[in-house]
Amino acid sequence: MTSDLPMNKFVTLMGRHTSTILSHDSQLVQSKFKSNLLKKFHCLYEGMAKQGNPTLLNEIYTELYIAESESGEINNEHEVRQIEARQVYLYLHKRKEKNNHNNKTRNLKTLKMIKQSRRAATEDTPIKCRDIFRPLPGQDKANRTVLTKGVAGIGKTVSVQKFIVDWAEEKENQDIQLIFPLPFRELNVMKNKTLSLSDLLHIFFPETKQISRGEYKVLFIFDGLDECRLSLDFQMDVLLTNLIMGNLLPSALIWITFRPAAAVLIPSECVHRVTEVRGFNDPQKEEYFRKRISDQSLADRIISHLKSSRSLHIMCHIPVFCWISATVLEKMLSEAETGEIPKTLTQMYTHFLIIQTHIKHEKDYEKKVKDEDMILKLGKLAFEQLVKGNLIFYEEDLRECGIDETEASVYSGLCTQVFREEFGLNQGKVFSFVHLSIQEHLAALFAHLSFTKDNICVFDQTKQSLLFSKALDQKKYNSIYHLHRTTVINALKNENGHLDLFLRFLLGLSLESNQTLLRELLTQTGSCFYNKEETIRYIKQKIRQNRSPERSINLFHCLNELGDLSLMQEIQHYLKSGKIRDAKLSSSQWSALVYVLLTSEQKMDVFDLKWFIGAQNTANEVLQKLLPVVKESRSVQ
Ligand SMILES: Nc1ncnc2c1ncn2[C@@H]1O[C@H](COP(=O)(O)OP(=O)(O)OP(=O)(O)O)[C@@H](O)[C@H]1O
């Protein structure tokens, strides 16, 4: 792509918007434009539970908690580690409100802590998505370029969609005259094309061809910068770079969304506001389930089940997790279903996959697609692309995993809520999993099955000879411990933590409860020698060796997923060792730590703040960060 657009033409087209009153013709074009956008965005993309039964955005949309990001910082950490961390902000916020009612009864020391937490909370003024370009009270200048970050599944795309639909329905932001949504996943297919901006817009929005004259105030929305396969490194991609930097159409508004790890690509001097989508708070979680589940008594049962498991309830601040849980629990808690209700992350995702394959069975066409083949092939694709860090795939990527064009269409048609096929305009097909966490779960399932069925460890790709292993030491070579150990090593090596959730799913899958579930899904799951204590011991050893709190926190999550009862002692041991005291933790590391402490099923007997206070962390900071844990502990020193 280049920026050699017929500048004079285009600048008149969308240049300085001196007037907001459009001519009659321009109004006609604008209303056509609005109705096309409405057609495209009025439904949510989550696959279709039943054929031809899409979810309407306005029916399901639940307000999200969006806040100005901490001092506009551009965060370089991987999102998986931040997933649960966000809940802690919400927790603090909620406590702030509750404390307003109860503070008379609290003692002085607690009041002091509350004041500190309140200070932390007011830094996080909520912003409605419709107000994303409006200055906050006290700010005077408008925001030209806004970045919105947020972890996977937190609701960035849905926020963009809601902004567009409200505009197209003429409810909000009517000072903007045209909106051009340009998702990076669609821009990717233009990779090797030389196009001007007007060419690009004509391809994406054929109706712009009719716009001849006039001056429009426009907004470009670039959704999903992390999915960008273009070399957006501010040297090569001149067109987009110039637009974002304001060299091109300086009065156009720009909105870019991304997962935290991608932001480093944008120079901070071009950015006027950074916001962060932090997901649902507790009332919003309930509101979501009430909107999603039409039978209100079923919705009540689902909500009380979620509340009964602290970690499930906390995970529900991520809308995509609410969606997975709603699908699973709606099915399981309604009439005839029996069986244990899922309590852990892995169980919830495995149930989701089972439900998807059942839906597939109900569709009586394409009987010849075997579940086993589909799961293994999609799993292989998920794994190989996850290791490469890819979320969007092309036909050649699929072919490498033995999936041909027809199979791909069949899979996306049968399992619409798992695998998705899109037409990237007229330039060929683009594939993805409906959500990254679904990709991570399938990848873990593939790694698990490769070992139990074929005795292959996906990381070293060496087929362990059964004969060889028997002859030597069966436990050592034929135990899934080998796979777990290798994965822990790989996950720890990986600096941006992109194998963290994969590791959690992999460990979860090895538990007997999940093995039973897998047998529902596959006729042949294989078997292997497994003693989970061995894996637990190894993880504990790694926690003790590891100096990075970040890495250790994910390992605590792993122990939690394995249902290790000594987790709390392990955390206490870790805290007493002084590693935290000597480390400078970032706010998301503090939050992640608090998350582990909160979600662990056992409570800490004695919680000693001295474990944290040291050269790097003052008493005030520690109290502020750990307030939620202090509240939950039986005794605090
Ligand atoms: N405000 C909301 N109201 C109702 N459902 C929502 C909302 N936000 C998100 N969801 C649900 O969560 C799913 C994932 O949201 P979305 O695609 O917006 O996440 P994202 O932040 O763009 O994630 P990614 O970085 O993976 O693209 C949606 O398909 C929808 O089911």
XYZ file of C-alpha atoms and ligand atoms in Angstrom:
668
model
C 0.000 0.000 0.000
C 1.127 3.545 -0.537
C -0.121 6.952 0.369
C -0.134 8.155 -3.246
C -3.808 8.929 -3.100
C -5.222 11.666 -5.245
C -4.739 13.928 -2.284
C -6.518 16.982 -3.538
C -9.616 14.955 -4.283
C -9.574 13.133 -1.031
C -8.789 16.058 1.163
C -11.802 17.873 -0.242
C -13.768 14.755 0.313
C -12.867 14.357 3.939
C -10.713 17.250 4.803
C -11.315 20.058 7.261
C -14.930 19.701 8.189
C -15.831 23.342 8.215
C -19.529 22.758 8.116
C -21.652 20.082 9.688
C -24.596 20.638 7.379
C -24.569 18.239 4.476
C -26.100 18.849 1.071
C -29.162 16.819 0.143
C -27.109 14.419 -2.031
C -24.518 13.943 0.641
C -27.247 13.182 3.158
C -28.575 10.475 0.856
C -25.126 8.938 0.574
C -24.703 9.178 4.309
C -27.956 7.422 5.063
C -27.087 4.638 2.607
C -23.765 4.359 4.356
C -25.452 4.140 7.750
C -27.882 1.469 6.674
C -25.043 -0.640 5.203
C -23.086 -0.396 8.458
C -26.175 -1.302 10.441
C -26.724 -4.383 8.294
C -23.146 -5.460 8.902
C -22.948 -4.771 12.632
C -26.368 -5.250 14.174
C -25.601 -8.898 15.053
C -22.903 -10.234 17.373
C -20.417 -12.654 15.936
C -20.332 -15.700 18.182
C -21.207 -18.355 15.680
C -24.775 -19.514 15.639
C -26.206 -21.688 18.367
C -28.908 -22.724 15.965
C -28.664 -22.263 12.258
C -29.997 -18.883 11.214
C -30.358 -17.675 14.779
C -27.867 -14.883 15.300
C -27.686 -12.768 18.452
C -28.784 -9.160 18.115
C -26.261 -6.722 19.525
C -28.805 -4.365 21.064
C -30.545 -7.210 22.865
C -27.439 -8.591 24.505
C -25.154 -5.572 24.828
C -24.254 -4.940 28.442
C -22.339 -1.845 29.454
C -18.670 -2.580 30.069
C -16.289 -0.951 32.466
C -13.896 1.165 30.364
C -11.386 3.473 32.022
C -8.621 5.838 31.095
C -5.479 3.747 31.225
C -2.942 4.367 34.013
C -1.044 7.504 32.960
C -1.574 6.506 29.360
C 1.058 3.826 29.827
C 1.665 1.568 26.880
C 1.782 -1.856 28.386
C 4.046 -4.479 26.993
C 2.826 -7.424 28.980
C 1.005 -10.395 27.569
C -2.726 -10.350 28.071
C -3.135 -13.850 29.469
C -1.401 -12.848 32.667
C -3.599 -9.801 32.944
C -6.879 -11.600 32.432
C -7.773 -12.161 36.046
C -5.751 -9.218 37.213
C -8.366 -6.804 35.931
C -10.957 -8.145 38.298
C -9.000 -6.745 41.160
C -9.533 -3.172 39.981
C -13.222 -3.892 39.833
C -13.075 -5.432 43.268
C -11.435 -2.330 44.679
C -13.986 -0.182 42.971
C -16.853 -2.191 44.367
C -15.406 -2.136 47.829
C -15.098 1.588 47.597
C -18.859 1.874 47.082
C -19.667 -0.593 49.840
C -17.342 1.111 52.216
C -19.166 4.373 51.739
C -22.096 2.829 53.624
C -20.210 1.002 56.303
C -17.261 3.149 57.134
C -18.646 4.474 60.413
C -18.174 1.106 62.025
C -14.646 0.581 60.914
C -11.623 1.301 62.962
C -9.110 3.976 62.127
C -6.562 1.694 60.559
C -9.060 0.202 58.148
C -10.345 3.652 57.263
C -6.868 4.647 56.276
C -6.632 1.649 53.985
C -9.987 2.446 52.449
C -8.893 5.978 51.681
C -5.906 4.597 49.863
C -7.999 2.180 47.864
C -10.397 4.998 47.053
C -7.534 6.996 45.650
C -6.611 4.011 43.490
C -10.196 3.697 42.313
C -10.714 7.345 41.359
C -7.769 7.089 39.008
C -10.065 4.788 37.069
C -12.946 7.028 36.020
C -15.342 4.970 33.902
C -15.880 6.088 30.316
C -18.881 4.998 28.263
C -17.884 3.695 24.850
C -20.026 6.356 23.153
C -17.887 9.020 24.925
C -14.560 7.629 23.846
C -13.612 10.807 21.907
C -15.159 13.273 24.339
C -12.824 14.978 26.780
C -13.260 14.047 30.442
C -14.531 16.808 32.738
C -11.606 19.124 33.319
C -9.910 18.228 30.037
C -10.314 20.789 27.316
C -8.962 19.373 24.105
C -10.740 16.800 21.996
C -9.083 13.463 21.435
C -8.040 12.822 17.858
C -6.369 9.454 18.217
C -7.691 7.109 20.852
C -6.183 3.745 21.672
C -8.267 1.169 23.486
C -6.538 -1.813 24.929
C -7.881 -4.873 26.642
C -7.190 -8.546 27.087
C -8.618 -11.188 24.759
C -12.396 -11.420 24.887
C -12.903 -8.407 27.121
C -15.207 -6.669 24.631
C -13.154 -4.361 22.381
C -14.760 -5.479 19.122
C -18.213 -5.386 20.684
C -17.557 -1.822 21.931
C -16.554 -0.774 18.432
C -19.676 -2.436 17.088
C -21.897 -0.700 19.621
C -20.356 2.696 18.811
C -21.064 2.140 15.109
C -24.612 0.855 15.614
C -25.511 3.785 17.913
C -24.147 6.163 15.292
C -25.885 4.442 12.403
C -29.174 4.464 14.329
C -28.608 8.195 14.833
C -28.530 7.917 18.605
C -24.995 9.075 19.343
C -22.032 11.010 17.977
C -23.954 12.663 15.169
C -21.196 15.257 14.709
C -19.255 12.482 12.976
C -20.432 12.239 9.394
C -18.807 9.045 8.173
C -17.332 6.075 10.002
C -14.922 3.705 8.271
C -14.382 0.513 10.252
C -11.214 -1.175 8.972
C -10.513 -4.306 11.035
C -6.891 -5.382 10.793
C -7.945 -8.960 10.152
C -9.553 -7.695 6.925
C -6.754 -5.287 6.084
C -4.312 -8.197 6.211
C -5.568 -9.558 2.919
C -4.411 -6.340 1.247
C -0.890 -7.211 2.306
C 0.879 -7.131 -0.998
C -1.323 -4.586 -2.720
C -0.338 -1.118 -3.789
C -3.329 1.024 -3.015
C -4.126 4.615 -2.274
C -6.416 5.502 0.613
C -9.280 6.215 -1.756
C -8.718 2.864 -3.530
C -8.755 1.129 -0.193
C -11.968 2.807 0.880
C -13.597 2.104 -2.447
C -12.847 -1.580 -1.985
C -14.148 -1.704 1.568
C -16.995 0.742 1.066
C -18.116 0.744 -2.562
C -20.699 3.418 -1.743
C -17.899 5.977 -1.220
C -17.559 6.039 -5.000
C -20.719 8.110 -5.028
C -19.296 10.694 -2.699
C -18.090 13.386 -4.980
C -17.831 16.621 -3.121
C -18.305 17.844 0.379
C -16.361 18.031 3.550
C -16.940 15.315 6.040
C -15.878 14.749 9.562
C -14.732 11.146 9.493
C -13.691 8.459 11.907
C -11.422 5.543 10.999
C -11.638 2.547 13.307
C -8.781 0.065 13.210
C -9.877 -2.881 15.308
C -7.427 -5.539 16.475
C -3.955 -4.140 15.884
C -2.594 -7.350 17.446
C -4.050 -9.281 14.524
C -2.110 -7.201 12.050
C 0.039 -9.164 9.637
C 1.144 -6.004 7.831
C 4.484 -4.575 8.767
C 3.022 -1.708 10.706
C 6.371 -0.609 12.003
C 6.093 3.030 11.107
C 8.597 2.819 8.310
C 7.070 0.443 5.878
C 3.411 0.929 5.978
C 3.253 4.469 4.770
C -0.458 4.810 4.269
C -1.693 3.681 7.652
C 1.265 5.233 9.371
C 0.566 8.623 7.854
C -3.063 8.399 8.757
C -2.343 7.467 12.359
C 0.428 10.055 12.660
C -1.887 12.769 11.360
C 0.172 13.567 8.250
C -2.779 12.483 6.209
C -6.254 13.874 6.932
C -5.192 15.520 10.175
C -8.752 16.279 11.221
C -9.979 12.707 10.903
C -10.571 10.870 14.150
C -8.747 7.582 14.655
C -9.682 4.744 17.007
C -7.360 1.767 17.355
C -8.046 -1.270 19.529
C -5.518 -3.891 20.527
C -4.500 -6.442 23.080
C -1.867 -5.125 25.475
C 1.184 -6.693 23.834
C 0.662 -4.900 20.509
C 0.726 -1.294 21.651
C 4.439 -0.761 21.522
C 4.191 -0.296 17.771
C 2.531 3.102 18.052
C 4.653 6.109 18.971
C 3.132 7.722 22.051
C 3.365 11.243 20.615
C 0.596 10.358 18.126
C -1.742 9.210 20.847
C -4.185 11.529 22.619
C -5.929 9.088 24.885
C -5.379 5.504 25.997
C -8.340 3.683 27.455
C -8.689 0.178 28.722
C -11.670 -2.144 28.613
C -11.778 -3.879 31.981
C -14.792 -6.085 31.503
C -17.927 -6.567 33.569
C -18.256 -5.661 37.217
C -20.530 -7.803 39.424
C -23.893 -6.136 38.605
C -22.960 -6.114 34.907
C -22.235 -9.872 35.055
C -25.760 -10.485 36.350
C -27.272 -8.127 33.826
C -25.494 -10.043 31.066
C -26.898 -13.424 32.154
C -30.395 -11.996 32.519
C -30.231 -10.649 28.989
C -28.695 -13.808 27.563
C -30.963 -16.361 29.243
C -34.602 -15.706 28.506
C -35.927 -18.048 31.232
C -35.329 -15.876 34.312
C -35.504 -18.708 36.845
C -32.812 -20.539 34.858
C -30.799 -17.310 34.801
C -31.099 -17.168 38.609
C -29.823 -20.728 38.957
C -26.914 -20.024 36.613
C -25.959 -16.896 38.524
C -26.090 -18.646 41.882
C -23.990 -21.536 40.539
C -21.378 -19.088 39.304
C -21.383 -17.288 42.629
C -20.841 -20.557 44.438
C -17.423 -20.931 42.837
C -15.266 -17.959 43.567
C -12.882 -18.512 40.686
C -15.661 -19.004 38.114
C -17.364 -15.861 39.331
C -14.159 -13.858 39.087
C -13.455 -15.212 35.582
C -16.887 -13.919 34.536
C -15.574 -10.378 34.357
C -14.409 -11.430 30.879
C -17.459 -11.330 28.587
C -16.236 -14.175 26.398
C -16.072 -16.393 29.480
C -19.640 -15.349 30.347
C -20.688 -16.385 26.882
C -18.984 -19.820 27.177
C -20.423 -20.319 30.665
C -23.911 -19.234 29.590
C -23.856 -21.731 26.702
C -22.663 -24.565 28.934
C -24.768 -23.859 32.011
C -27.930 -23.120 30.059
C -27.688 -26.599 28.627
C -26.619 -28.335 31.824
C -28.975 -26.700 34.283
C -32.040 -27.045 32.131
C -34.233 -30.124 32.519
C -32.842 -33.514 31.538
C -29.119 -32.894 31.837
C -27.281 -34.825 34.498
C -23.638 -34.939 35.362
C -21.350 -32.807 37.424
C -21.617 -29.083 36.843
C -18.265 -27.669 35.709
C -16.277 -25.861 38.357
C -12.925 -25.208 36.748
C -11.793 -23.360 33.662
C -10.798 -26.558 31.839
C -14.060 -28.318 32.660
C -16.047 -25.344 31.367
C -14.204 -25.277 28.023
C -14.332 -29.058 27.607
C -18.086 -29.019 28.177
C -18.372 -26.247 25.637
C -16.579 -28.392 23.056
C -18.812 -31.367 23.846
C -21.912 -29.212 23.360
C -20.573 -28.008 20.035
C -20.056 -31.539 18.780
C -23.561 -32.490 19.942
C -24.944 -29.591 17.932
C -22.970 -30.923 15.011
C -24.662 -34.324 15.422
C -28.057 -32.682 15.314
C -27.307 -31.371 11.870
C -27.976 -34.434 9.855
C -25.868 -33.529 6.891
C -22.185 -34.316 6.533
C -22.405 -37.373 8.781
C -19.104 -38.536 7.414
C -17.140 -35.882 9.311
C -15.836 -37.794 12.301
C -15.517 -35.895 15.610
C -12.137 -37.442 16.195
C -10.717 -36.242 12.898
C -12.161 -32.806 13.297
C -10.888 -32.313 16.839
C -7.432 -33.633 16.049
C -7.029 -31.594 12.873
C -8.387 -28.398 14.389
C -6.276 -29.085 17.480
C -3.128 -29.452 15.385
C -3.907 -26.184 13.616
C -4.609 -24.476 16.950
C -1.369 -25.717 18.448
C 0.930 -24.961 15.532
C -0.438 -21.476 15.065
C -0.407 -20.750 18.806
C 3.259 -21.617 19.011
C 3.891 -19.198 16.125
C 1.700 -16.566 17.797
C -0.918 -16.522 15.010
C -4.638 -16.019 15.505
C -5.641 -15.676 11.885
C -4.874 -18.364 9.339
C -4.992 -18.718 5.615
C -5.677 -21.680 3.370
C -1.994 -22.592 3.188
C -1.804 -22.784 7.009
C -4.771 -25.159 6.994
C -3.274 -27.341 4.288
C -0.157 -27.817 6.409
C -2.398 -29.431 9.033
C -4.119 -31.676 6.519
C -7.315 -29.620 6.298
C -8.435 -29.037 2.740
C -10.774 -26.332 1.529
C -13.940 -28.437 1.711
C -13.173 -29.738 5.174
C -12.538 -26.195 6.398
C -15.941 -25.056 5.204
C -17.591 -28.106 6.702
C -15.917 -27.530 10.097
C -16.878 -23.882 10.228
C -20.412 -24.732 9.108
C -20.839 -27.506 11.664
C -19.067 -25.948 14.593
C -19.936 -22.319 14.083
C -19.117 -21.438 17.655
C -15.611 -22.862 17.468
C -14.133 -22.304 14.037
C -14.855 -19.429 11.756
C -14.381 -18.826 8.064
C -14.686 -15.370 6.580
C -14.375 -13.921 3.199
C -11.730 -11.268 3.349
C -13.500 -9.160 0.737
C -12.804 -10.672 -2.659
C -9.291 -11.718 -1.812
C -9.679 -15.217 -0.440
C -10.624 -16.818 2.820
C -9.462 -16.078 6.330
C -9.883 -18.529 9.215
C -9.754 -18.181 12.961
C -11.088 -19.728 16.111
C -14.083 -17.846 17.411
C -11.919 -16.897 20.361
C -8.234 -17.189 21.316
C -9.043 -19.069 24.518
C -10.867 -21.663 22.383
C -7.705 -21.983 20.288
C -5.625 -22.437 23.465
C -7.994 -25.109 24.772
C -8.001 -27.064 21.488
C -4.221 -26.758 21.257
C -3.886 -28.225 24.759
C -6.307 -31.002 23.873
C -4.193 -31.815 20.826
C -0.982 -31.878 22.883
C -2.653 -34.105 25.475
C -4.079 -36.553 22.919
C -0.855 -36.716 20.891
C 0.810 -37.981 24.004
C -1.857 -40.323 25.330
C -2.813 -41.784 21.930
C 0.428 -41.714 19.985
C 3.054 -41.219 22.637
C 4.305 -38.062 20.962
C 5.465 -35.039 22.873
C 4.456 -32.040 20.739
C 7.411 -29.966 21.840
C 10.231 -32.343 21.067
C 8.342 -34.178 18.293
C 10.140 -37.395 19.143
C 7.996 -40.452 19.211
C 8.797 -42.230 22.430
C 9.138 -45.861 21.563
C 6.909 -47.837 23.841
C 9.285 -50.755 23.698
C 12.179 -48.528 24.532
C 10.337 -46.914 27.379
C 9.268 -50.246 28.784
C 12.769 -51.581 28.548
C 14.207 -48.594 30.368
C 11.960 -46.988 32.860
C 8.308 -46.995 31.999
C 7.445 -44.326 34.518
C 9.951 -41.912 33.156
C 9.289 -42.240 29.443
C 5.680 -43.235 29.236
C 4.306 -40.863 31.807
C 2.491 -37.708 30.806
C 4.724 -36.065 33.356
C 7.272 -35.864 30.533
C 4.876 -33.703 28.476
C 3.952 -31.547 31.468
C 7.556 -30.972 32.404
C 8.503 -30.017 28.833
C 5.542 -27.643 28.617
C 6.372 -25.971 31.921
C 9.922 -25.417 30.653
C 8.646 -23.968 27.362
C 6.077 -21.761 29.071
C 8.673 -20.397 31.478
C 11.079 -19.672 28.618
C 8.400 -17.747 26.849
C 8.747 -14.148 27.888
C 5.390 -12.822 26.832
C 3.625 -15.710 28.551
C 1.671 -16.791 25.495
C 1.719 -20.450 26.558
C 0.423 -19.728 30.066
C -3.244 -20.456 29.496
C -2.324 -23.393 27.237
C -0.327 -24.887 30.129
C -3.233 -24.425 32.518
C -5.608 -26.224 30.138
C -3.072 -28.993 29.521
C -2.679 -29.705 33.232
C -6.435 -29.486 33.752
C -7.039 -32.040 30.994
C -4.928 -34.653 32.748
C -7.259 -34.800 35.766
C -9.551 -37.776 36.072
C -12.715 -35.600 35.963
C -11.678 -34.180 32.612
C -10.549 -37.570 31.298
C -14.083 -38.794 31.876
C -15.427 -35.845 29.947
C -13.025 -36.507 27.081
C -14.318 -40.041 26.786
C -17.686 -38.507 25.913
C -16.013 -36.662 23.115
C -13.673 -39.247 21.660
C -13.863 -42.991 21.397
C -10.119 -43.340 21.700
C -8.416 -41.125 24.208
C -5.462 -43.423 24.812
C -4.007 -43.890 28.216
C -0.778 -43.417 30.001
C 0.813 -43.708 33.344
C 0.198 -40.615 35.418
C 0.878 -39.550 38.903
C -0.168 -35.956 39.332
C 1.970 -35.588 42.451
C 5.039 -35.763 40.235
C 3.853 -32.781 38.184
C 2.902 -30.894 41.348
C 6.340 -31.507 42.846
C 8.014 -30.284 39.690
C 5.928 -27.103 39.579
C 6.707 -26.370 43.206
C 10.388 -26.867 42.523
C 10.133 -24.353 39.654
C 8.305 -21.860 41.879
C 11.146 -22.080 44.379
C 13.836 -21.675 41.716
C 12.136 -18.922 39.848
C 12.875 -15.359 40.817
C 10.239 -13.744 38.636
C 6.962 -13.169 40.503
C 5.158 -13.010 37.189
C 6.150 -16.534 36.207
C 5.539 -17.890 39.671
C 2.009 -16.513 39.723
C 1.075 -18.500 36.637
C 2.539 -21.583 38.269
C 0.248 -20.965 41.245
C -2.653 -20.922 38.814
C -1.426 -24.275 37.522
C -1.461 -25.772 41.023
C -4.975 -24.434 41.399
C -6.031 -26.085 38.131
C -4.533 -29.371 39.388
C -6.600 -28.999 42.543
C -3.492 -29.103 44.712
C -4.555 -28.780 48.306
C -1.210 -27.536 49.511
C -1.361 -24.499 47.227
C -1.920 -22.073 50.067
C 1.035 -23.419 52.055
C 3.120 -23.122 48.916
C 2.109 -19.494 48.489
C 2.897 -18.797 52.130
C 6.261 -20.454 51.762
C 6.947 -18.350 48.689
C 5.904 -15.161 50.442
C 8.034 -15.908 53.513
C 11.090 -16.495 51.326
C 11.307 -12.736 50.803
C 11.186 -12.899 46.999
C 8.192 -10.576 46.867
C 9.688 -8.181 49.401
C 12.738 -7.697 47.232
C 10.900 -7.404 43.922
C 9.416 -4.301 42.366
C 5.993 -5.476 41.206
C 4.017 -3.785 38.452
C 0.381 -3.037 39.169
C -0.775 -5.980 37.108
C 1.618 -8.294 38.964
C 0.141 -7.115 42.256
C -3.309 -7.707 40.863
C -2.414 -11.169 39.626
C -1.020 -12.026 43.022
C -4.176 -10.809 44.705
C -6.200 -12.836 42.237
C -4.403 -16.060 43.139
C -4.824 -15.324 46.815
C -8.506 -14.617 46.347
C -9.391 -17.501 44.096
C -7.604 -20.238 45.924
C -10.251 -22.436 47.513
C -8.591 -22.421 50.932
C -8.179 -19.334 53.045
C -4.914 -18.185 54.468
C -4.740 -18.605 58.248
C -2.336 -15.830 58.998
C -1.565 -13.099 56.591
C 1.530 -11.138 57.466
C 2.040 -7.847 55.695
C 5.749 -7.966 56.600
C 6.188 -10.552 53.820
C 5.663 -7.733 51.369
C 7.070 -4.616 52.996
C 10.701 -4.028 52.082
C 13.085 -1.832 50.160
C 10.882 -1.950 47.080
C 7.452 -1.673 48.656
C 6.374 0.746 51.354
C 3.775 -0.193 53.950
C 1.257 2.171 52.352
C 1.689 0.675 48.890
C 1.368 -2.843 50.222
C -1.820 -2.043 52.131
C -3.321 -0.376 49.128
C -2.524 -3.261 46.790
C -3.539 -6.059 49.127
C -6.694 -4.645 50.629
C -8.988 -7.295 49.113
C -6.850 -10.085 50.572
C -6.615 -8.415 53.959
C -10.394 -8.359 54.094
C -10.649 -12.089 53.316
C -7.989 -13.356 55.710
C -8.765 -14.875 59.063
C -6.005 -12.970 60.802
C -3.737 -10.145 59.694
C -0.405 -9.174 61.224
N -20.561 -5.478 26.071
C -20.854 -6.750 25.830
N -22.101 -7.204 26.002
C -22.414 -8.492 25.758
N -21.538 -9.413 25.319
C -20.279 -9.025 25.123
C -19.869 -7.678 25.367
N -18.562 -7.578 25.084
C -18.165 -8.800 24.683
N -19.181 -9.679 24.706
C -19.099 -11.132 24.385
O -17.728 -11.511 24.410
C -17.294 -11.945 23.110
C -15.892 -11.426 22.857
O -15.892 -10.016 22.785
P -14.956 -9.215 21.769
O -14.837 -9.955 20.479
O -15.460 -7.823 21.702
O -13.601 -9.268 22.526
P -12.238 -8.574 22.108
O -11.807 -7.763 23.280
O -12.367 -7.868 20.806
O -11.332 -9.857 22.014
P -10.118 -10.191 21.051
O -8.947 -9.385 21.523
O -9.933 -11.656 21.291
O -10.557 -9.866 19.658
C -18.341 -11.405 22.169
O -18.452 -12.232 21.028
C -19.606 -11.440 23.013
O -20.117 -12.747 23.060
